[in-house]
Coordinates of C-alpha atoms in Angstrom, one line a residue:
M90 CA 21.6 -3.8 -13.7
V91 CA 23.3 -0.5 -13.8
F92 CA 22.0 2.1 -11.1
R93 CA 22.1 5.7 -12.1
T94 CA 23.8 7.8 -9.5
V95 CA 21.2 9.6 -7.3
N96 CA 22.5 12.3 -5.0
L97 CA 20.7 13.7 -1.9
L98 CA 19.8 16.9 -3.6
K99 CA 18.0 15.1 -6.5
I100 CA 16.2 12.9 -3.9
L101 CA 15.0 16.0 -2.1
E102 CA 13.9 17.7 -5.2
I103 CA 11.8 14.6 -6.4
S104 CA 10.3 14.3 -2.9
I105 CA 9.2 17.8 -2.8
L106 CA 7.7 17.5 -6.2
L107 CA 5.8 14.4 -5.2
M108 CA 4.8 16.0 -2.0
A109 CA 3.2 18.8 -4.0
V110 CA 1.4 16.1 -6.0
L111 CA 0.1 14.6 -2.7
A112 CA -1.0 17.9 -1.3
G113 CA -2.9 18.7 -4.5
S114 CA -4.7 15.3 -4.4
I115 CA -5.6 16.0 -0.9
V116 CA -7.0 19.4 -1.6
V117 CA -9.1 18.1 -4.5
S118 CA -10.3 15.2 -2.3
L119 CA -11.3 17.4 0.6
F120 CA -13.6 19.5 -1.5
V121 CA -15.0 17.0 -4.1
G122 CA -17.7 14.5 -3.1
V123 CA -21.5 14.0 -2.8
T124 CA -21.6 17.5 -1.2
D125 CA -19.6 19.4 -3.7
I126 CA -18.0 22.2 -1.8
G127 CA -15.9 23.5 -4.7
I128 CA -12.1 23.9 -4.6
I129 CA -11.9 27.5 -4.8
R130 CA -14.8 28.2 -2.5
G131 CA -13.5 25.5 0.0
I132 CA -9.9 27.1 0.1
T133 CA -11.1 30.6 0.5
G134 CA -13.8 29.5 3.0
L135 CA -11.2 27.8 5.2
L136 CA -8.9 30.8 5.0
D137 CA -11.8 33.1 5.9
G138 CA -12.8 30.9 8.7
W139 CA -9.4 31.6 10.4
R140 CA -10.2 35.3 10.5
E141 CA -12.1 36.5 13.4
G142 CA -15.6 37.5 12.6
H143 CA -15.8 35.3 9.5
T144 CA -17.8 32.0 9.3
G145 CA -16.2 30.9 6.1
L146 CA -18.0 27.6 5.5
T147 CA -21.3 26.4 7.0
Q148 CA -21.2 24.2 10.1
L149 CA -22.3 21.2 7.9
E150 CA -19.5 21.7 5.4
R151 CA -16.8 22.0 8.2
E152 CA -18.1 18.9 9.9
I153 CA -18.0 17.0 6.4
I154 CA -14.3 18.3 5.6
F155 CA -12.7 17.8 9.1
S156 CA -14.8 14.9 10.7
I157 CA -15.4 12.7 7.6
R158 CA -13.2 13.4 4.6
L159 CA -10.0 14.5 6.3
P160 CA -9.6 11.4 8.4
R161 CA -10.5 9.2 5.5
I162 CA -7.9 11.0 3.2
L163 CA -5.2 10.6 5.8
F164 CA -6.0 6.9 6.1
A165 CA -5.9 6.4 2.3
S166 CA -2.5 8.2 2.2
I167 CA -1.1 5.8 4.9
V168 CA -2.6 2.6 3.4
G169 CA -1.4 3.6 -0.2
A170 CA 2.1 4.4 1.0
S171 CA 2.3 1.2 3.0
L172 CA 1.3 -1.0 0.0
S173 CA 3.5 0.8 -2.4
M174 CA 6.6 0.5 -0.3
A175 CA 5.9 -3.3 0.5
G176 CA 5.5 -3.8 -3.2
A177 CA 8.8 -2.0 -3.9
V178 CA 10.7 -4.3 -1.4
F179 CA 9.1 -7.6 -2.7
Q180 CA 10.0 -6.6 -6.3
A181 CA 13.5 -5.9 -5.3
L182 CA 14.0 -9.1 -3.2
L183 CA 12.5 -11.3 -6.0
R184 CA 14.0 -9.4 -8.8
N185 CA 10.4 -9.5 -10.6
P186 CA 8.4 -6.5 -11.3
L187 CA 5.3 -8.6 -11.0
A188 CA 5.6 -9.1 -7.3
D189 CA 3.4 -7.4 -4.9
P190 CA 1.7 -8.2 -1.6
Y191 CA -1.6 -9.0 -3.2
I192 CA -0.4 -11.4 -6.1
L193 CA 2.0 -13.0 -3.4
G194 CA -1.0 -13.9 -1.3
I195 CA 0.3 -11.7 1.6
S196 CA -2.8 -9.5 1.7
G197 CA -5.0 -12.6 1.6
G198 CA -3.1 -14.2 4.4
A199 CA -3.5 -10.9 6.5
A200 CA -7.2 -10.7 5.7
V201 CA -7.6 -14.2 7.0
G202 CA -5.8 -13.4 10.3
A203 CA -8.0 -10.2 10.7
I204 CA -11.3 -12.1 10.1
I205 CA -10.2 -14.9 12.5
G206 CA -9.6 -11.9 15.0
I207 CA -13.0 -10.7 14.4
L208 CA -14.5 -14.2 15.0
I209 CA -12.7 -14.7 18.3
G210 CA -13.2 -11.2 19.5
A211 CA -9.6 -10.1 19.4
A212 CA -10.8 -6.5 18.8
A213 CA -11.2 -6.3 22.6
L214 CA -7.4 -6.8 22.9
P215 CA -4.9 -4.0 22.3
L216 CA -3.5 -4.5 18.6
G217 CA -5.5 -7.8 18.6
I218 CA -6.7 -7.7 15.0
P219 CA -3.7 -6.0 13.6
G220 CA -1.4 -8.4 15.4
L221 CA -3.2 -11.4 13.9
A222 CA -3.2 -9.8 10.4
F223 CA 0.6 -9.3 10.7
L224 CA 0.9 -13.0 11.8
G225 CA -1.2 -14.1 8.8
A226 CA 1.0 -12.0 6.5
V227 CA 4.3 -13.6 8.0
L228 CA 2.9 -17.1 7.8
T229 CA 1.9 -16.5 4.2
V230 CA 5.5 -15.4 3.3
I231 CA 6.9 -18.5 5.0
T232 CA 4.3 -20.8 3.2
V233 CA 4.9 -19.3 -0.2
F234 CA 8.6 -19.5 0.1
G235 CA 8.4 -23.0 1.3
I236 CA 6.3 -24.1 -1.6
A237 CA 8.5 -22.3 -4.1
R238 CA 12.0 -23.3 -2.9
T239 CA 13.7 -26.2 -4.5
G240 CA 16.8 -27.0 -2.5
T241 CA 18.7 -23.8 -2.4
Q242 CA 17.1 -22.3 -5.4
L243 CA 14.1 -19.8 -5.5
R244 CA 12.9 -19.0 -8.8
S245 CA 10.6 -15.9 -9.1
N246 CA 8.3 -17.3 -11.5
T247 CA 7.6 -20.3 -9.2
L248 CA 7.4 -18.1 -6.4
L249 CA 4.5 -16.0 -8.2
L250 CA 2.7 -19.2 -9.0
A251 CA 3.0 -20.3 -5.3
G252 CA 1.5 -16.8 -4.3
V253 CA -1.4 -17.2 -6.8
I254 CA -2.1 -20.7 -5.4
V255 CA -2.0 -19.5 -1.7
N256 CA -4.0 -16.5 -2.4
A257 CA -6.8 -18.9 -4.0
F258 CA -6.7 -21.1 -1.0
F259 CA -7.0 -18.0 1.4
S260 CA -9.8 -16.7 -0.8
A261 CA -11.6 -20.0 -0.2
I262 CA -11.0 -19.9 3.5
I263 CA -12.4 -16.4 3.7
M264 CA -15.6 -17.6 1.9
F265 CA -16.0 -20.5 4.2
L266 CA -15.6 -18.4 7.2
I267 CA -18.2 -15.9 6.0
S268 CA -20.6 -18.5 4.8
T269 CA -20.6 -20.6 8.1
S270 CA -20.4 -17.8 10.6
T271 CA -23.5 -16.5 12.5
S272 CA -21.7 -13.4 13.5
S273 CA -23.3 -10.3 12.2
D274 CA -19.8 -8.6 12.0
I275 CA -18.5 -11.2 9.7
H276 CA -21.4 -10.9 7.3
N277 CA -20.6 -7.2 7.0
V278 CA -17.1 -7.9 6.0
M279 CA -17.8 -8.5 2.4
F280 CA -17.5 -4.7 1.5
W281 CA -14.4 -4.5 3.7
L282 CA -12.8 -7.3 1.7
M283 CA -12.9 -5.3 -1.5
G284 CA -11.2 -2.3 0.3
D285 CA -13.0 0.1 2.6
L286 CA -11.5 3.3 3.9
S287 CA -14.7 4.7 5.3
L288 CA -14.5 3.4 8.9
A289 CA -11.1 4.7 9.9
T290 CA -11.0 5.7 13.5
T291 CA -8.4 8.2 15.0
G292 CA -6.6 5.2 16.8
E293 CA -6.3 3.2 13.6
I294 CA -5.0 6.2 11.8
A295 CA -2.4 6.9 14.6
L296 CA -1.5 3.2 14.7
T297 CA -1.0 2.6 10.9
G298 CA 0.8 5.9 10.6
T299 CA 3.3 5.1 13.3
I300 CA 4.0 1.6 12.0
L301 CA 4.4 3.1 8.4
L302 CA 6.9 5.7 9.6
G303 CA 8.9 2.9 11.5
G304 CA 8.6 0.6 8.5
F305 CA 10.0 3.3 6.1
A306 CA 12.9 4.0 8.5
V307 CA 13.9 0.4 8.6
L308 CA 13.4 -0.1 4.8
Y309 CA 15.2 3.1 3.8
A310 CA 18.2 2.1 6.0
H311 CA 18.4 -1.0 3.8
A312 CA 18.2 0.9 0.4
R313 CA 21.8 0.1 -0.5
P314 CA 21.6 -3.6 0.5
M315 CA 18.4 -3.8 -1.8
N316 CA 20.3 -2.1 -4.6
L317 CA 23.2 -4.7 -4.3
I318 CA 20.8 -7.6 -3.9
V319 CA 18.9 -6.7 -7.1
V320 CA 22.1 -6.8 -9.1
S321 CA 23.3 -10.1 -7.6
E322 CA 23.3 -11.8 -4.2
E323 CA 26.8 -12.8 -4.7
T324 CA 27.9 -9.3 -5.4
A325 CA 26.1 -8.2 -2.4
L326 CA 28.0 -10.7 -0.2
Q327 CA 31.3 -9.7 -1.8
L328 CA 30.6 -6.1 -0.7
G329 CA 30.1 -7.0 2.8
I330 CA 26.3 -7.3 2.9
N331 CA 24.9 -10.1 5.3
V332 CA 22.2 -11.0 2.5
E333 CA 20.3 -13.5 4.6
K334 CA 19.9 -11.1 7.5
A335 CA 19.0 -8.2 5.2
K336 CA 16.3 -10.2 3.5
K337 CA 14.9 -11.5 6.6
I338 CA 14.6 -7.9 8.1
L339 CA 13.1 -6.5 4.7
F340 CA 10.6 -9.3 4.5
V341 CA 9.5 -8.9 8.1
A342 CA 9.2 -5.1 7.8
A343 CA 7.3 -5.3 4.4
S344 CA 4.9 -7.9 6.0
L345 CA 4.3 -5.8 8.8
I346 CA 3.2 -2.8 7.2
T347 CA 1.3 -4.8 4.8
G348 CA -0.5 -6.8 7.5
V349 CA -1.3 -3.7 9.5
A350 CA -2.7 -1.8 6.4
V351 CA -4.8 -4.9 5.4
S352 CA -6.2 -5.3 9.0
V353 CA -7.7 -1.9 8.9
S354 CA -8.5 -1.3 5.2
G355 CA -9.2 -4.7 3.7
I356 CA -7.7 -6.2 0.6
I357 CA -6.9 -3.3 -1.8
G358 CA -5.1 -5.1 -4.9
F359 CA -2.5 -3.9 -7.5
V360 CA -1.4 -0.8 -5.5
G361 CA 2.0 -2.6 -4.6
L362 CA 2.4 -3.7 -8.3
V363 CA 1.5 -0.5 -10.2
I364 CA 3.1 2.3 -8.2
P365 CA 6.7 0.9 -7.7
H366 CA 7.0 -0.2 -11.3
L367 CA 5.8 3.3 -12.5
M368 CA 8.2 5.1 -10.1
R369 CA 11.1 2.8 -11.3
M370 CA 10.2 3.7 -14.9
V371 CA 10.3 7.4 -14.3
F372 CA 13.0 7.7 -11.6
G373 CA 15.2 4.6 -11.9
P374 CA 15.8 1.5 -9.8
D375 CA 17.9 3.1 -7.1
H376 CA 15.9 2.4 -3.8
R377 CA 17.2 5.4 -2.2
M378 CA 15.1 7.4 -4.7
L379 CA 12.4 4.6 -5.4
L380 CA 11.2 4.1 -1.7
P381 CA 10.3 7.6 -1.0
A382 CA 8.8 8.0 -4.5
S383 CA 6.7 4.9 -3.9
F384 CA 5.7 6.2 -0.6
L385 CA 4.6 9.6 -1.7
F386 CA 3.0 8.6 -5.1
G387 CA 1.3 5.5 -3.6
A388 CA -0.4 7.8 -1.0
S389 CA -1.5 10.3 -3.9
F390 CA -2.8 7.3 -5.9
L391 CA -4.9 5.9 -3.3
V392 CA -6.4 9.2 -2.2
V393 CA -7.5 9.8 -5.8
A394 CA -8.7 6.1 -6.2
D395 CA -10.8 6.6 -3.0
T396 CA -12.1 9.9 -4.3
I397 CA -13.4 8.3 -7.4
A398 CA -14.7 5.4 -5.5
R399 CA -16.9 7.6 -3.3
T400 CA -18.1 9.9 -6.1
L401 CA -18.4 7.7 -9.1
M402 CA -21.7 6.2 -8.1
A403 CA -23.0 8.9 -5.8
P404 CA -24.9 8.8 -3.5
G405 CA -23.8 5.2 -3.4
E406 CA -20.1 4.1 -2.9
L407 CA -17.9 1.6 -4.5
P408 CA -15.1 -0.3 -2.6
V409 CA -11.7 1.4 -3.5
G410 CA -10.3 -2.0 -4.3
V411 CA -12.6 -2.1 -7.4
I412 CA -11.0 1.1 -8.7
T413 CA -7.4 -0.1 -8.0
A414 CA -8.2 -3.3 -9.7
I415 CA -9.6 -1.6 -12.8
C416 CA -6.4 0.3 -13.0
G417 CA -4.1 -2.5 -12.1
A418 CA -5.3 -5.7 -13.8
P419 CA -4.7 -4.3 -17.2
Y420 CA -1.2 -3.0 -16.2
F421 CA -0.4 -6.5 -14.9
I422 CA -1.4 -8.1 -18.1
Y423 CA 0.8 -5.5 -19.9
L424 CA 3.8 -6.4 -17.8
L425 CA 3.1 -10.2 -18.2
R426 CA 2.7 -9.8 -22.1
R427 CA 6.0 -7.8 -22.2
G428 CA 7.6 -10.7 -20.4
R429 CA 10.7 -8.7 -18.9
G430 CA 12.3 -9.7 -15.7
Y431 CA 13.5 -7.2 -13.2

């Protein structure tokens, strides 16, 4: 694979462009919903509200914007960015554009860990449920790789099949836990399992945001090793990269941000598949550009998807995972039919 040279100025320009896209999606999401405030009226109302003697928007509209929609939008941005970056990392390390946390079973493993945490009352402990979700994600990575590895070889197609099998197994465990539990909390988890961004608290937003930024720093610091690993692990070794150490760090970091995102949002599929692949097609495979592009556009995508989920069936609401699956499943079939590797 030949990487196009991407300089820092180009990365900055594209990042600013995608920040503008994210800002636009946030503005639309703030003012569109069951209570339709209107984009123009909403913006002018907020601006007027900052001037002394002007009320701008009504008290109800301000509460809807700042107490309900804004936290949910921030949460959607964080989760979308987390899943997209994790997908970009897994696709690089496996050299396969079909890899993502959902298909590899990592989201399912994190969900099992979160549900077990709910059952045993881990919510009472600091980081109890996110910690168990992360543990579930890491154990899933180990299990999938253990199944797929044959001697020293690790074929990406075998890895994907192993991920599908493990994902099906975790789905059965989740259904078993829900069916046999008498906890009222666990019976309310079905909606959450399909992706629910409506219950975000300030603490969860702060936690996931902090871990996302830390994870981004670690992943971006390994952008060059990822570029070389994608070309060839032998090439990376010859150029002084400690491949095994880099892969372990990348897998743990990607599993961490996936596990924490799933622990608070449920299983939201295909974000980590579609977004990195689209960004790679548009901006190229250099991870110095691909990681920030996936971060920003993944955030925008999930904000838009969640806006559709909460307005399409108004006054009812769809799980955001339904919208991402409707978008992602056909794209997955397209990639599969096209039959190209990384």
